[in-house]
Structures are given as structure tokens and as C-alpha cells.
XYZ file of C-alpha atoms in Angstrom:
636
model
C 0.000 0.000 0.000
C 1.173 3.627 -0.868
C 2.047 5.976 1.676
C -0.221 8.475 2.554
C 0.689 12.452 1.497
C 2.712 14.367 3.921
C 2.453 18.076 4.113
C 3.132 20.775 6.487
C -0.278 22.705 7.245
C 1.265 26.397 7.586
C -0.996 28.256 10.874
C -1.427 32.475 11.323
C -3.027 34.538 12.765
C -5.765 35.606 10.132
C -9.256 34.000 9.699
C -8.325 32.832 5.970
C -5.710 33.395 3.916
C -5.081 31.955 0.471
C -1.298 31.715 0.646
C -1.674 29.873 4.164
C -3.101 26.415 1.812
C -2.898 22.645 1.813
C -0.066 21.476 -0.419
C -1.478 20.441 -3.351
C -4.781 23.330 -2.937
C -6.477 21.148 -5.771
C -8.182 18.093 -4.684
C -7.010 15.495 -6.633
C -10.289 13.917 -7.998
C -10.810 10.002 -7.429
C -14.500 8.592 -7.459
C -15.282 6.067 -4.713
C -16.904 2.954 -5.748
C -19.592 1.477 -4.103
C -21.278 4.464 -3.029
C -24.728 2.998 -3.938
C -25.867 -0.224 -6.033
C -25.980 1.257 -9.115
C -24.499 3.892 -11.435
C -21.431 4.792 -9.572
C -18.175 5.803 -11.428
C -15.175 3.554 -11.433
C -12.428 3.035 -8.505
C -10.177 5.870 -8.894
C -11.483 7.394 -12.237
C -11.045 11.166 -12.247
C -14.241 13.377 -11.236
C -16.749 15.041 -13.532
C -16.301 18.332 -11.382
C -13.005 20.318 -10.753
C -12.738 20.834 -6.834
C -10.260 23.128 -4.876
C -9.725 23.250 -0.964
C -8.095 25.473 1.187
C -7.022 24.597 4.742
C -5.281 27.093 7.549
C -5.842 27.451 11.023
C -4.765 29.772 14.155
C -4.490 29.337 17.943
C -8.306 29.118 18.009
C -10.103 27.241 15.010
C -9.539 25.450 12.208
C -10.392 26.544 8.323
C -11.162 24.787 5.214
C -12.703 26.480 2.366
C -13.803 24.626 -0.902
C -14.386 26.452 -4.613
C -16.635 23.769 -6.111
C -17.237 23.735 -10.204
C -20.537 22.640 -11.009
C -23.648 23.980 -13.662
C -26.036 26.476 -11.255
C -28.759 23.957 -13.090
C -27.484 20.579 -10.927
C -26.509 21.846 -7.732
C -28.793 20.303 -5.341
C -29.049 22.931 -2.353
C -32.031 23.178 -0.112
C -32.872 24.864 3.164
C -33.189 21.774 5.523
C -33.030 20.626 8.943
C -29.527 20.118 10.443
C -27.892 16.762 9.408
C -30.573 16.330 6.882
C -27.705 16.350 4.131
C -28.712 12.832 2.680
C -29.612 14.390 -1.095
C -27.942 17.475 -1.509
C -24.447 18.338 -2.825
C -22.358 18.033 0.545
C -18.552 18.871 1.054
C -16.493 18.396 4.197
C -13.114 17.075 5.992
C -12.061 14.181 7.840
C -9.894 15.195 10.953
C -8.054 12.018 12.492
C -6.728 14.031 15.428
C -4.865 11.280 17.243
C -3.568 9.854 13.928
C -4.786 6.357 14.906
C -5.751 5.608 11.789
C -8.709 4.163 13.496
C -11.401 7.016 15.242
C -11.797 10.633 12.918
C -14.231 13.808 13.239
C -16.185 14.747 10.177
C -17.478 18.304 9.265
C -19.902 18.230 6.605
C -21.610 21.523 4.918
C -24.140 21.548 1.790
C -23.960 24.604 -0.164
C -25.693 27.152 1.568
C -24.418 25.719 4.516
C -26.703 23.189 6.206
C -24.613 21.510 8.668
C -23.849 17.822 9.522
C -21.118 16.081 11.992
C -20.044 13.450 13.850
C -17.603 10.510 14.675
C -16.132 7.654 12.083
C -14.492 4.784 13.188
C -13.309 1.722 11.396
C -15.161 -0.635 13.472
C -18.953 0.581 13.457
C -19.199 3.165 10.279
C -20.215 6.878 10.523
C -22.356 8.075 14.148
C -24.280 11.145 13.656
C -25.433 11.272 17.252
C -22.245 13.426 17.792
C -22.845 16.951 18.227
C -20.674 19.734 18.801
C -20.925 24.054 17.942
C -19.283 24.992 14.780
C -19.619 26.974 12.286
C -20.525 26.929 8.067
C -21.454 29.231 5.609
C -22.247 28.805 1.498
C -22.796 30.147 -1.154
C -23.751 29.361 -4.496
C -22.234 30.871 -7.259
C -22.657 31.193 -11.212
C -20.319 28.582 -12.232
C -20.649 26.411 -8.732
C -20.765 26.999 -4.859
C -18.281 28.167 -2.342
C -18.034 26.720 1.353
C -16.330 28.076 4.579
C -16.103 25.473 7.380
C -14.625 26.731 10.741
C -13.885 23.862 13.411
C -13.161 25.578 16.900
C -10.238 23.445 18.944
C -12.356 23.526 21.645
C -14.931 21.179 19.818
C -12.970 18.148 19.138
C -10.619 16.128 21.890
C -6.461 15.373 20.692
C -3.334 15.008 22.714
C -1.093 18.278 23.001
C 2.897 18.259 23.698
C 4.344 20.714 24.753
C 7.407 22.219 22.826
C 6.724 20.094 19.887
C 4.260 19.529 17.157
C 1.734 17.174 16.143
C 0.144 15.092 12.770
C -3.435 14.577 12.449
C -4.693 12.200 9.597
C -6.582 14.724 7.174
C -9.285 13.750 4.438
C -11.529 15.704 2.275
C -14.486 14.686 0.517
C -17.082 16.333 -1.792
C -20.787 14.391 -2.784
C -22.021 15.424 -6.215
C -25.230 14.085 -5.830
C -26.428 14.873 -9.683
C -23.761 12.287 -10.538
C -24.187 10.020 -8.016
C -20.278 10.802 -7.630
C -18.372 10.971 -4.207
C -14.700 12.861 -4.578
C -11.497 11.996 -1.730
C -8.454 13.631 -1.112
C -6.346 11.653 -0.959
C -7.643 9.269 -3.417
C -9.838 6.405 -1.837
C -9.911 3.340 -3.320
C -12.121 0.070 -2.038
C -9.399 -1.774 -3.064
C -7.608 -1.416 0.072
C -9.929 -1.802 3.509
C -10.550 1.404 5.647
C -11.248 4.745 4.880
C -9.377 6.441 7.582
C -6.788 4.627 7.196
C -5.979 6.131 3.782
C -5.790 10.152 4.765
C -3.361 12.456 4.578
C -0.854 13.051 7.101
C -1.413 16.897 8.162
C 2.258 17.256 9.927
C 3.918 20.884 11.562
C 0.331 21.415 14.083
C 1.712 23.376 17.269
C 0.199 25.938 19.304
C -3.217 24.491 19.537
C -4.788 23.018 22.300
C -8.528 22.270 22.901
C -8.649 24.104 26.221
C -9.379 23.213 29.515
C -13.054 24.698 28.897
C -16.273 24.085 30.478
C -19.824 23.363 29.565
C -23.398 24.002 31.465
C -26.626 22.890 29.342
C -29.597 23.544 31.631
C -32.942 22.505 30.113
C -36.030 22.158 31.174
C -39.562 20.449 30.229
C -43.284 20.743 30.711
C -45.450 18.176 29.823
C -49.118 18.196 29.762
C -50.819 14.313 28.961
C -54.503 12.928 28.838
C -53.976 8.995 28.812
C -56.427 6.249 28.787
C -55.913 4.222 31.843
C -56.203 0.585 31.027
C -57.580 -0.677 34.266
C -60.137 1.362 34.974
C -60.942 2.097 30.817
C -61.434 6.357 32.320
C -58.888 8.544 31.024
C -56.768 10.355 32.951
C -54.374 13.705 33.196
C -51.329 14.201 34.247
C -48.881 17.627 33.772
C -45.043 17.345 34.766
C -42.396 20.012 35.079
C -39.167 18.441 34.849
C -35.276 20.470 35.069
C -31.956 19.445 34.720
C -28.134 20.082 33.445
C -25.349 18.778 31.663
C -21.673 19.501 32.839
C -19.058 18.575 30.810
C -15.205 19.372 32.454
C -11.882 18.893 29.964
C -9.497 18.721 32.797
C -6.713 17.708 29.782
C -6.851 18.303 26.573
C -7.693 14.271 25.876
C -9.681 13.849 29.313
C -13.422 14.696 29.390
C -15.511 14.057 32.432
C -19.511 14.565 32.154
C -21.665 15.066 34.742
C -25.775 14.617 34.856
C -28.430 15.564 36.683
C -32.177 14.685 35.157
C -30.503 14.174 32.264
C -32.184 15.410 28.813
C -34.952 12.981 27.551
C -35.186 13.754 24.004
C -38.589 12.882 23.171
C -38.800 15.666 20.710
C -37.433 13.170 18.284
C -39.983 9.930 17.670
C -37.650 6.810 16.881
C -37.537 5.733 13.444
C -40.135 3.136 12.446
C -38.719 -0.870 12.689
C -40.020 -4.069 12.658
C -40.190 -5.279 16.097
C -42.276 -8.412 15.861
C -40.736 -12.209 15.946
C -37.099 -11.276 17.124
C -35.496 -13.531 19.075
C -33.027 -10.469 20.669
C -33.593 -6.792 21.486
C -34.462 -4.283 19.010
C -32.089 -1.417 19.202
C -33.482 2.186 18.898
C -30.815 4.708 18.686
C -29.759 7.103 21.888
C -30.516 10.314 21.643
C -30.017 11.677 25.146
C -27.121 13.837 25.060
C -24.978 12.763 27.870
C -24.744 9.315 26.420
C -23.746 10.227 23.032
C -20.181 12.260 22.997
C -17.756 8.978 22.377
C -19.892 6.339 23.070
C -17.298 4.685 20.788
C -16.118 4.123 23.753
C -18.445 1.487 25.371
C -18.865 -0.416 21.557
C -18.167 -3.966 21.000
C -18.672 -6.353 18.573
C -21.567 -7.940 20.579
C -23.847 -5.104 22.152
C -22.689 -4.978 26.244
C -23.709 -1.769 26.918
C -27.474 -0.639 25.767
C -27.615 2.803 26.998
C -31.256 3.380 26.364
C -32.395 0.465 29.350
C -31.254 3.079 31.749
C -34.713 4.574 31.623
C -35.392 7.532 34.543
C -32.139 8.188 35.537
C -31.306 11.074 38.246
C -27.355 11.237 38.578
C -24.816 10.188 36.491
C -21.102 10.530 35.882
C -18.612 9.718 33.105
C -14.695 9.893 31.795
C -13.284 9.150 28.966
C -9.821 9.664 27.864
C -7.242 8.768 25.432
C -3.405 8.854 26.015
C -1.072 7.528 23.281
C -2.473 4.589 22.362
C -4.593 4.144 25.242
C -8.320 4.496 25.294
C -10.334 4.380 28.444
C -14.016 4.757 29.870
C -15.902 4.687 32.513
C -19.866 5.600 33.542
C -21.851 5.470 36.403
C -25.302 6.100 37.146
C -28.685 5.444 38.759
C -32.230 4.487 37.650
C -35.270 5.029 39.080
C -37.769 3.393 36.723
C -37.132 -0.139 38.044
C -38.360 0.804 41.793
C -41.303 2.224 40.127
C -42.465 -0.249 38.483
C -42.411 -2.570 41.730
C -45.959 -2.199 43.636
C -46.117 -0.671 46.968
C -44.734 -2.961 49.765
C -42.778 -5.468 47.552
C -39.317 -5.714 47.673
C -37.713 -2.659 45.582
C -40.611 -0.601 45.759
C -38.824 3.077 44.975
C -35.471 1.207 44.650
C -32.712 2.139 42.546
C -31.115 0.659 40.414
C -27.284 0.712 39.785
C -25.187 0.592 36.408
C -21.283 0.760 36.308
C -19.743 0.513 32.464
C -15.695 0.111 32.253
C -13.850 0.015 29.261
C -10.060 -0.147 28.206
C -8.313 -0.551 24.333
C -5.054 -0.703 23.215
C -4.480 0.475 19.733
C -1.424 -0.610 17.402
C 0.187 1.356 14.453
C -1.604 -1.056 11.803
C -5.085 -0.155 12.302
C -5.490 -3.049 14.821
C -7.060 -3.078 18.584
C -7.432 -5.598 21.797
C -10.366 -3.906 24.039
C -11.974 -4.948 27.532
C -15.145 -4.367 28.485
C -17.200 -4.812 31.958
C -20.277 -3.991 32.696
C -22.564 -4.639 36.285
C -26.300 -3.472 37.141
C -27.943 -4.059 40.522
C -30.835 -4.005 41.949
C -32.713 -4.958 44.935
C -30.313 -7.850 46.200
C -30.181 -9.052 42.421
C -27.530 -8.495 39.485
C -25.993 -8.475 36.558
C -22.291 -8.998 35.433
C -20.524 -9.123 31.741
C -17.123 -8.640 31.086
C -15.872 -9.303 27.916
C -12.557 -8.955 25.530
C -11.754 -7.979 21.860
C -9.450 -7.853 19.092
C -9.796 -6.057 15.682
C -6.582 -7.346 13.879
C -5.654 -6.337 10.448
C -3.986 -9.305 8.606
C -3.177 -7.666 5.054
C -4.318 -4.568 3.540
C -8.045 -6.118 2.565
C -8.742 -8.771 5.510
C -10.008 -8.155 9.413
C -10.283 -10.578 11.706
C -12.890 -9.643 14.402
C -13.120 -11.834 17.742
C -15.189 -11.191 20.986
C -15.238 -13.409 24.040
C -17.909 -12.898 26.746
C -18.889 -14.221 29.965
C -21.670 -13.075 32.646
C -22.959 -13.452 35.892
C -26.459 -13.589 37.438
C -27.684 -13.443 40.814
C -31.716 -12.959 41.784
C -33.239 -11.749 44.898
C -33.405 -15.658 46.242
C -29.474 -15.410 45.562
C -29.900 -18.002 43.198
C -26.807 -17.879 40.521
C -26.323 -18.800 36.635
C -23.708 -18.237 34.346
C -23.475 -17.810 30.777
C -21.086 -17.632 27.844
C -20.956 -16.164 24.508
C -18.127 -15.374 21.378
C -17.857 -14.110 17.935
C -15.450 -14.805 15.521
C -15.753 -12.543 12.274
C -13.463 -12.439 8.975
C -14.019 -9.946 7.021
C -12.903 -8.826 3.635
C -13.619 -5.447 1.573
C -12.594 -4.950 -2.115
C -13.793 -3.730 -5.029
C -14.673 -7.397 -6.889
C -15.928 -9.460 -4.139
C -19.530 -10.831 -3.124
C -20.284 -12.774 -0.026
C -23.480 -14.762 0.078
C -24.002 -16.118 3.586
C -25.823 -19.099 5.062
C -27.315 -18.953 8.820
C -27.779 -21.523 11.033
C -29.169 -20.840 14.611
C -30.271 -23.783 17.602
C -33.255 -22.635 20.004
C -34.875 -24.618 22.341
C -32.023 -27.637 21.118
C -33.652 -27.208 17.168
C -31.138 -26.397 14.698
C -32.659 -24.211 12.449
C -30.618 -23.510 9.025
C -31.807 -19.915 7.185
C -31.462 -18.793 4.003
C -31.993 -15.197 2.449
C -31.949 -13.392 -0.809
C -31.424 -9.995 -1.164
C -32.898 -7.069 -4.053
C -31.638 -3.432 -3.364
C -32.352 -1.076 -5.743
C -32.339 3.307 -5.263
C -32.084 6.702 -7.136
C -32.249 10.045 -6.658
C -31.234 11.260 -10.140
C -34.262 13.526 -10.024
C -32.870 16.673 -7.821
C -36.724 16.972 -6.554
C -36.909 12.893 -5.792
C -35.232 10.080 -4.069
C -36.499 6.455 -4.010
C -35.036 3.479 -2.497
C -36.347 -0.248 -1.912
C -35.428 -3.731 -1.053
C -36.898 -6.915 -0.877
C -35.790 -10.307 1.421
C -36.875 -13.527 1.132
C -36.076 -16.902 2.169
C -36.451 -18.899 5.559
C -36.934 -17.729 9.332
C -38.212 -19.365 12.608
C -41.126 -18.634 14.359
C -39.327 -17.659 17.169
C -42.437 -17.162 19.193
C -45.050 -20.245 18.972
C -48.627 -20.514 20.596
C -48.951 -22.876 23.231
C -46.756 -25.581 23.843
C -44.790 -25.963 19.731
C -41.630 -25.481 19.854
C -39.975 -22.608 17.372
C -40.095 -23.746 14.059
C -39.063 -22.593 10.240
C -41.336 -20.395 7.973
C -41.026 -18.929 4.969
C -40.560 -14.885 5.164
C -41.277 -11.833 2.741
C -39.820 -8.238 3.885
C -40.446 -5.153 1.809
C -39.116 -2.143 2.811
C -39.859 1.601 0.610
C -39.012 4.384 0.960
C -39.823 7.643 -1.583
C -38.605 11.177 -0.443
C -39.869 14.254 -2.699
C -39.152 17.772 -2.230
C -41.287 20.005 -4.463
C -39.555 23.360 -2.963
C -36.456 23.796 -1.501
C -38.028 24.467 1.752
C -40.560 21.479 1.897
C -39.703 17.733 1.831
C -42.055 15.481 1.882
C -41.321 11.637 2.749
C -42.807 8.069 3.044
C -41.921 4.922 4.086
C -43.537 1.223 4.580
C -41.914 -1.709 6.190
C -43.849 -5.074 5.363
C -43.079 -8.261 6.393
C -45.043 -11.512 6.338
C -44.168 -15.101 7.891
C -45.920 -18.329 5.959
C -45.442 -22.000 7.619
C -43.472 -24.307 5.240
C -44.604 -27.894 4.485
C -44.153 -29.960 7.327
C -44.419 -28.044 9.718
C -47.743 -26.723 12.487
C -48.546 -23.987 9.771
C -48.547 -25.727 7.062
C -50.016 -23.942 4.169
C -51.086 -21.245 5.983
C -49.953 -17.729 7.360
C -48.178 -17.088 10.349
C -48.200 -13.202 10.909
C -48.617 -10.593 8.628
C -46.758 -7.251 10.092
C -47.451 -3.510 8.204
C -45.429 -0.328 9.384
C -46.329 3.193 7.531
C -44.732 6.588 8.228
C -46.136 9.812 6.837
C -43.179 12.483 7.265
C -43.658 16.123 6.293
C -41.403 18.931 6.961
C -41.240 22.982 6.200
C -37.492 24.751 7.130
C -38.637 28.480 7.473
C -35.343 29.920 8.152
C -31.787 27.487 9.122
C -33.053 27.924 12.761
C -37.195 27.496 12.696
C -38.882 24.143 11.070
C -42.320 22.384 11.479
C -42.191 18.911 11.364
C -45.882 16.076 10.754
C -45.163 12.470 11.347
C -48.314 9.935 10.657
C -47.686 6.658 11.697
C -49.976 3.408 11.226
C -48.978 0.133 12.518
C -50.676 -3.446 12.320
C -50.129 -6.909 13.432
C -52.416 -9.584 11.853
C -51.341 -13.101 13.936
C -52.349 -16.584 13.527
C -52.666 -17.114 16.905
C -53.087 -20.697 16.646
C -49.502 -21.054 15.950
C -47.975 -17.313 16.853
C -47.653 -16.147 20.803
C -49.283 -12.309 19.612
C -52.479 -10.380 19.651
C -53.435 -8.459 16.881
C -53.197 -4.829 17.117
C -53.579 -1.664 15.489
C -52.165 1.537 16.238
C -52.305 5.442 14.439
C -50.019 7.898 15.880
C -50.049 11.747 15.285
C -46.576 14.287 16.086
C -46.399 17.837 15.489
C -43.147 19.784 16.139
C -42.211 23.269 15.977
C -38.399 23.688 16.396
C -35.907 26.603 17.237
C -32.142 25.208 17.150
C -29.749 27.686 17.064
C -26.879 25.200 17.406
C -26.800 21.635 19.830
C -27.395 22.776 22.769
C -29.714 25.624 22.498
C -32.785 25.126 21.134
C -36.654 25.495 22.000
C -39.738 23.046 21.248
C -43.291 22.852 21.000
C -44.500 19.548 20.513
C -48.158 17.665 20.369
C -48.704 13.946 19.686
C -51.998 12.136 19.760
C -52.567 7.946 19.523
C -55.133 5.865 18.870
C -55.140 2.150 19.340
C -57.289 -0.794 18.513
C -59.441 -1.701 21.281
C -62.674 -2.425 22.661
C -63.613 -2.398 26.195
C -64.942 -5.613 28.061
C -68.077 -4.716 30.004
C -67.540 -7.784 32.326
C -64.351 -7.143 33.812
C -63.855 -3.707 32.608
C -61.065 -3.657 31.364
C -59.569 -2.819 27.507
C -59.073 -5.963 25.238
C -57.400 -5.488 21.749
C -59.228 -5.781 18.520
C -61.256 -3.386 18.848
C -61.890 0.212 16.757
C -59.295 2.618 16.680
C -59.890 4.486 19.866
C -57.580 7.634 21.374
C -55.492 6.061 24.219
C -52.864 9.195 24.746
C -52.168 12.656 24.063
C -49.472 14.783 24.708
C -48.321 18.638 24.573
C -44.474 19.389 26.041
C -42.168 22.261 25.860
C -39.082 21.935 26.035
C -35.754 24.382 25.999
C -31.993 24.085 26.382
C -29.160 26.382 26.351
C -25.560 25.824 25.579
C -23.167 27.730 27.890
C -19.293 26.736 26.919
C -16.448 28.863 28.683
């Protein structure tokens, strides 16, 4: 493999300065396959669209400025929500700040400067739940767009010496979306695994430091609910005022330590739609509470130890994480109240606590290779919960990974009963440009070996500039993982569908819809034979208006059914229609104001003998909801 480019980035005192630029200014074009399915240019043809970039930086911020070529006719610019860069023209830079090779910052901007950041790693792909303050500004031109991007020090964590200076791995990219054409500097090439690990090598950095700065975000929420009360089938109100803050310390210029109390819940965002019917293991929704998010790298693994989202009404909290040399370490501990409540009055850990430590250690080597440790422990009235596991992400040439995770953990319940249980991964892994892996499954439950098989159809486009479409279609053979009565899990055969359209008649209004389908038959042979298991339908409705880059109003219609064969499926069928309404003020993360109103309606009726709700029934209100909610940044 070729040596990545070397050059010295030249720093000052002004804000920009031509003369102060990357060595070579020009970005030296190279299309990256496998951007989508279809259409893509060639590995490491030259671009359609000349692209220059300037980088400089001062004791404060860093700078990178990009003169784009393109018709006025097919740039694709809109006035969007934050992060909502998925079909317009985007440009932005990769900054590996501990030159690791392994973990990098991106800084995205569309042309008029609609922002989007976040963390990459080599392990687990791009994270947008990374948010930091920063700044952007476009503007398009007659022959193309200009972009200024301006990274504060303060914003992003790297090691400083003192007396000398440092190299940070540096890429740039630029999405020309009318071409379905991605650009990298340095050339990228799928040809060789890992993005990262083929930046430049920004050398010369000294006199920067990200500060020893803190952070307060105070925010607060009212909530005002009418809820239908199952038990007594009467509805019921309930209003809540609820306050808290988020401290975040940088004691060293690598070392952060965060502090909670009350932390932020988040609901103004509703989780995207998923199928959630007939897994055997938990369905992951994404965190979006912001205390858990900054390098939650951290706490990764190949097989999920750490689900921050099952620590549901916490109070306190506390976390570090750090990263000296080639060290990287973590730690978190907090509290949560929601198990206690759910315990009835006078049973044991009735307004308990619960308590959840996370510890995590990884050694990183020079060829884009780890070993990690992992240990986590909850507790809770007399009864826990122990995993520890270990890792290894070893590179063994310059296109195969070998991934391998070892796991053991430890159970105690109130009677002080124990059990013990085991679990491993192995993974090899290759990525190149002519390669296809088809992949067989075999899983045992309940001491039945079940052998799956799937077949995949992808297929998307956005070469309209006012429409995006994307689909894709599985089918083979899955258990029933969740049999009526006494049957034991058995093999079906499965349809998903998943579609997705996205059309934005203005450049102010988009307009979206999705449906998830999925539908389990029983195979010959088997309890369901020649007949349906479950039929599953999810539907989302998405509307959204940008006034200005600060004020939007965003509709979400949801619709979700489950048709079961209950004489063969553990379910009940169910209907549900969900209305949200959101009026948003973000003036960066961390400051920002909501108004918010949802509204639900399930399928039930109501059983005049015992009085009580059944399901399958009529569509029938069964919660509504109006919050307010505000935050405010305050970084020193």
C-alpha cells in the first residue's frame, strides 16, 4: 500500500488566507466505488467536477474552504433541517486528530451551509449522534458553490505536547449528488480496507490546544398528557415540570468528564419506524439523550454490552473518557429510578434504585489493529448483573479483518440463586472492489437447529434533484421464534419489503414516506402448514417545512398493524395510528426550544364484564401529549 501524502499545514493569525493552503490546494479527484448499487463511477477514475480546498488554522479554530465547479442547473441545495444532508451536494473534511488511523471527526456543509457532523471509526461506520458548535457558511455561485467550514479546537478532543508539534490524519471529501459521484483527497480506493486509514498526514500542528473549557446545558420540560388508563378504561391527566443540566469538564486536553443531573430525555425526536415483531433479541433504537452520546465509541463492542437506552429515569450520572497515546479508556456510572417504580407498593424494591457501572479499556497498534476490555454490572434490589468481555480487531493484510469477541456473565436474583453464561464471535471480514459474499445462517433454540437462508434485491435513485427512491426486498427462511402454546420454534417462509420515496417540491418542503412489510408463511411440514403465520405492516407519513436554518415544522403519521395466527404465533393483533407535530428553534446543539403535540389511537374495545380494555377493537384515542421543552448551551 502507498504511503499516505505528507504536508506541512502552515498556521497564522488571520481568519483565511489563500497563501496559508494545503499542499497540493487542488483536490485530486478520485470517485469512490460502491457508493450505492448502481451507477457509480469507477475506482479511482477522475471526477466530472473540478474541486479546490483550502485549509489554515490559528491558535483558536480550524479553516477549510472549498471552490466547487458545477452547472447552477445541478446543484442540489435546499434549506433543511440540520444533518438532513442525505440528497444534496455536501462537502467536508475528515480530521483524524490522534492519527490512529482508526477514530476521525467529520465536518460536513451543503452549499448554503446546512450543517452535519459526527464521529467515524473503522469498526462501526459513521455516528451522527455526535454533536458539537461549529460553524458553516455557502454560497452558491454562477459557475458552482463556495463553502467556509470553521472547526473551533475547543470542539474536538487530541493530545497536546508541549514544545513540539503534532500530525493529524486529514481527508476531504465532496458528494455530487447529480452524478451520483463521491470525490477523496487523498484518493480512496475500495481496493484497500478502511477509509481512515488512507488520509493524509497533516504534519507541523503546534500551538493548539482544545482548552481546559467548560460546559453548562440547563434545560427544562413541561409536559401536559390525557392517557387512557387501562384498568379502569377512564382517562386520565397528568402535567409534569421536569429540570436538569449537563456539565461537561476537559481537565486535559484528551480527558473529558460529564456530569448529569435529570438528564435530557429527548422525546422531541420519535424513533424511526422498525419491525419489532418475531425477534429472538432486542431491538435497538438509537440514543438520543445527550450525555450518552459524545464517544460512546467508547463502550462499543462487537456484541452489544452496553445498551444505553435500558437506563430509563435516571437522576445522577457521571462519566470519563480519555485517550493517552495509544490508550483508550471509559468509565460511567449512574442510577435508575424506573425499576423501583415499576415494583408495587410494599414489595421488595418498591422506589429502589437501580445501579449501572460501564468500564472500558483498548489498546491500539500502528496497523489499524485493537485488543479492548469491556465490563459492565447493574444491581438491583439484592439481584444483578455482570458481563465482562474482551476484543481484538486485527488487520492481517491490507483487505482482511479478523474480528473476535469473548464474553462471559454473571447472574444473581433476589433468592441469591446464581447462573452463568457464555458467549463469542469470531468474524473475517474482507472489503474490495470485486468481491460478493453470500451467507448461510444456522441458529439452535430450544435444542432445534434451524438452518436460514436469504436473498437480497436493493435497488435506489435520486437522479431527479426533486426525488429520491429506495427499496429492497428479502426472502427466504426464518423461525417462528415465538409459537402458541406448547410448539416449539419452528421454520417459515418470510417476505420483507421495505420503501421508501422522499420528494421535495420546494427547496423548503420535503415530503417523505416509508412502509416496512413483512409476512411469515409455515413451510410444508411443519404446524402452519399452508397457511400464514403473521402478517406485520409499518407506515410513516413524514412532512417537513425549514422556514429559516433555525425554525422548522415537522408532521409524522404513523400506522402500525399486526395480523397473527394465533393458533400457531404467541401475539395479539393490534392496530395503532399515531399523530406528532413539532415546531423547532435550534440555534446550534445545545440551544434550542420546542413545542410539541402527539396524539394515539389504538385498537381496542372495552370488556363490560371485567372492565377492562381488550385489543381488537376500533381505533380508539389512548394518549395525548403537549411538552415544551428548551436548552441552552453555555461553553467557557
Amino acid at each position: 500500500m502507498a504511503s499516505p501524502r505528507r504536508s506541512a499545514w502552515s498556521g497564522g493569525r488571520t481568519r483565511f488566507s489563500c497563501e496559508r493552503r494545503f499542499s497540493p490546494a487542488r483536490l485530486l479527484a478520485a470517485a469512490r466505488a460502491g457508493l450505492s448499487d448502481h451507477g457509480e463511477p469507477k475506482d479511482l477514475e477522475p471526477s466530472t467536477q473540478p474541486t479546490a480546498a483550502y485549509l489554515s488554522y490559528d491558535a483558536a479554530n480550524v479553516y477549510v474552504a472549498f471552490v466547487c465547479t458545477q452547472p447552477r442547473g445541478d446543484i442540489r441545495a435546499r434549506l433543511q433541517k440540520r444533518e438532513d444532508l442525505g440528497s444534496d451536494d455536501v462537502v467536508g473534511v475528515y480530521l483524524d486528530t490522534f492519527h490512529d488511523r482508526q477514530r476521525a471527526y467529520f465536518f460536513f456543509s451543503s452549499p448554503v451551509g446546512i450543517q452535519g457532523d459526527g464521529v467515524i471509526t473503522e469498526t462501526s461506520g459513521e455516528d451522527y449522534s455526535f454533536d458539537t458548535q461549529w460553524s458553516s457558511d455557502g454560497r452558491v455561485t454562477d459557475d458552482g458553490y463556495v463553502v467556509l467550514i470553521t472547526v473551533p479546537f475547543k470542539a474536538m478532543r487530541f493530545p497536546v505536547r508541549a514544545g513540539s508539534s503534532q500530525d493529524w490524519g486529514l481527508g476531504l471529501v465532496r458528494s455530487i449528488r447529480a452524478n451520483n459521484e463521491s470525490v477523496f483527497w487523498p484518493a480512496n480506493t475500495q481496493r484497500l480496507a478502511g477509509l481512515i486509514a488512507q488520509f493524509a498526514t497533516a504534519d507541523g500542528i503546534a500551538g493548539v490546544s482544545p482548552g481546559r473549557n467548560i460546559q453548562f446545558v440547563p434545560h427544562g420540560t413541561f409536559t401536559g398528557a390525557r392517557f387512557l388508563d387501562d384498568g379502569s378504561a377512564a382517562y386520565a391527566r397528568k402535567n409534569e415540570w421536569r429540570a436538569g443540566v449537563d456539565i461537561k469538564l476537559v481537565p486535559r486536553d484528551a480527558l473529558t468528564l460529564d456530569f448529569t443531573i435529570n438528564p435530557d430525555f429527548s422525546q422531541v425526536e420519535s424513533d424511526e419506524p422498525q419491525v419489532t415483531v418475531n425477534q429472538r433479541f432486542e431491538v435497538f433504537f438509537q440514543e438520543k439523550r445527550p450525555f450518552f452520546l459524545e464517544n460512546a465509541d467508547f463502550f462499543a463492542a462487537p456484541l452489544t454490552l452496553f445498551f444505553s437506552r435500558r437506563i430509563r429515569d435516571p437522576q445522577v450520572g457521571a462519566r470519563m473518557t480519555g485517550k493517552y497515546g495509544k490508550w483508550a479508556t471509559g468509565a460511567l456510572v449512574m442510577d435508575d429510578r424506573a425499576p423501583g417504580h415499576d415494583v408495587e407498593p410494599g414489595r421488595r424494591g418498591f422506589e429502589d434504585r437501580a445501579v449501572d457501572v460501564v468500564g472500558s479499556a483498548r489498546r491500539d497498534f500502528a496497523n489499524q489493529s485493537n485488543v479492548g476490555l469491556i465490563a459492565t454490572s447493574r444491581t438491583f434490589a439484592g439481584a444483578g448483573n455482570q458481563v465482562a468481555g474482551a476484543s481484538t480487531h486485527l488487520r492481517l493484510d491490507q483487505n482482511w479483518f479478523l474480528d473476535v469477541h469473548a464474553v462471559g456473565s454473571h447472574d444473581t436474583d433476589v433468592s441469591g440463586d446464581t447462573r452463568h453464561g457464555a458467549a463469542s464471535f469470531v468474524g473475517l471480514i474482507r472489503n474490495g472492489r470485486a468481491f460478493y459474499r453470500h451467507a448461510l445462517l444456522s441458529e439452535t433454540v430450544g435444542g432445534v437447529e434451524l438452518g436460514q437462508r436469504e436473498d437480497l434485491v436493493q435497488f435506489s435513485t435520486s437522479t431527479l434533484r426533486w426525488l429520491s427512491f429506495d427499496a429492497t426486498a428479502l426472502f427466504g427462511t426464518r423461525p417462528n421464534y415465538t409459537p402458541a402454546g406448547q410448539l416449539t420454534p419452528f421454520l417459515g417462509d418470510f417476505q420483507d419489503v421495505a420503501f421508501g420515496i422522499q420528494v421535495k417540491p420546494v427547496s423548503r418542503l420535503s415530503l417523505s414516506e416509508t412502509l416496512l412489510w413483512n409476512r411469515l408463511d409455515g413451510r410444508d411440514g411443519t404446524p402452519a402448514e399452508g397457511a400464514r403465520i403473521f402478517e406485520n405492516r409499518i407506515v410513516r407519513s413524514r412532512a417537513n417545512y425549514q422556514f429559516t436554518r433555525e425554525w422548522s415544522l415537522r408532521a409524522i403519521l404513523d400506522y402500525n398493524s399486526l395480523d397473527p395466527n394465533v393458533a400457531v404465533f404467541h401475539g395479539e393483533r393490534s392496530r395503532h395510528f399515531g399523530a406528532d407535530v413539532l415546531l423547532t428553534w435550534l440555534a446550534h446543539p445545545g440551544t434550542a426550544f420546542y413545542i410539541g403535540y402527539t396524539d394515539g389511537y389504538d385498537g381496542q374495545r372495552l370488556d363490560p364484564t371485567r372492565r377492562e380494555l381488550m385489543p381488537d377493537g376500533a381505533l380508539r384515542s389512548t394518549g395525548r401529549q403537549l411538552f415544551v421543552k428548551s436548552s441552552w448551551l453555555l461553553r467557557f
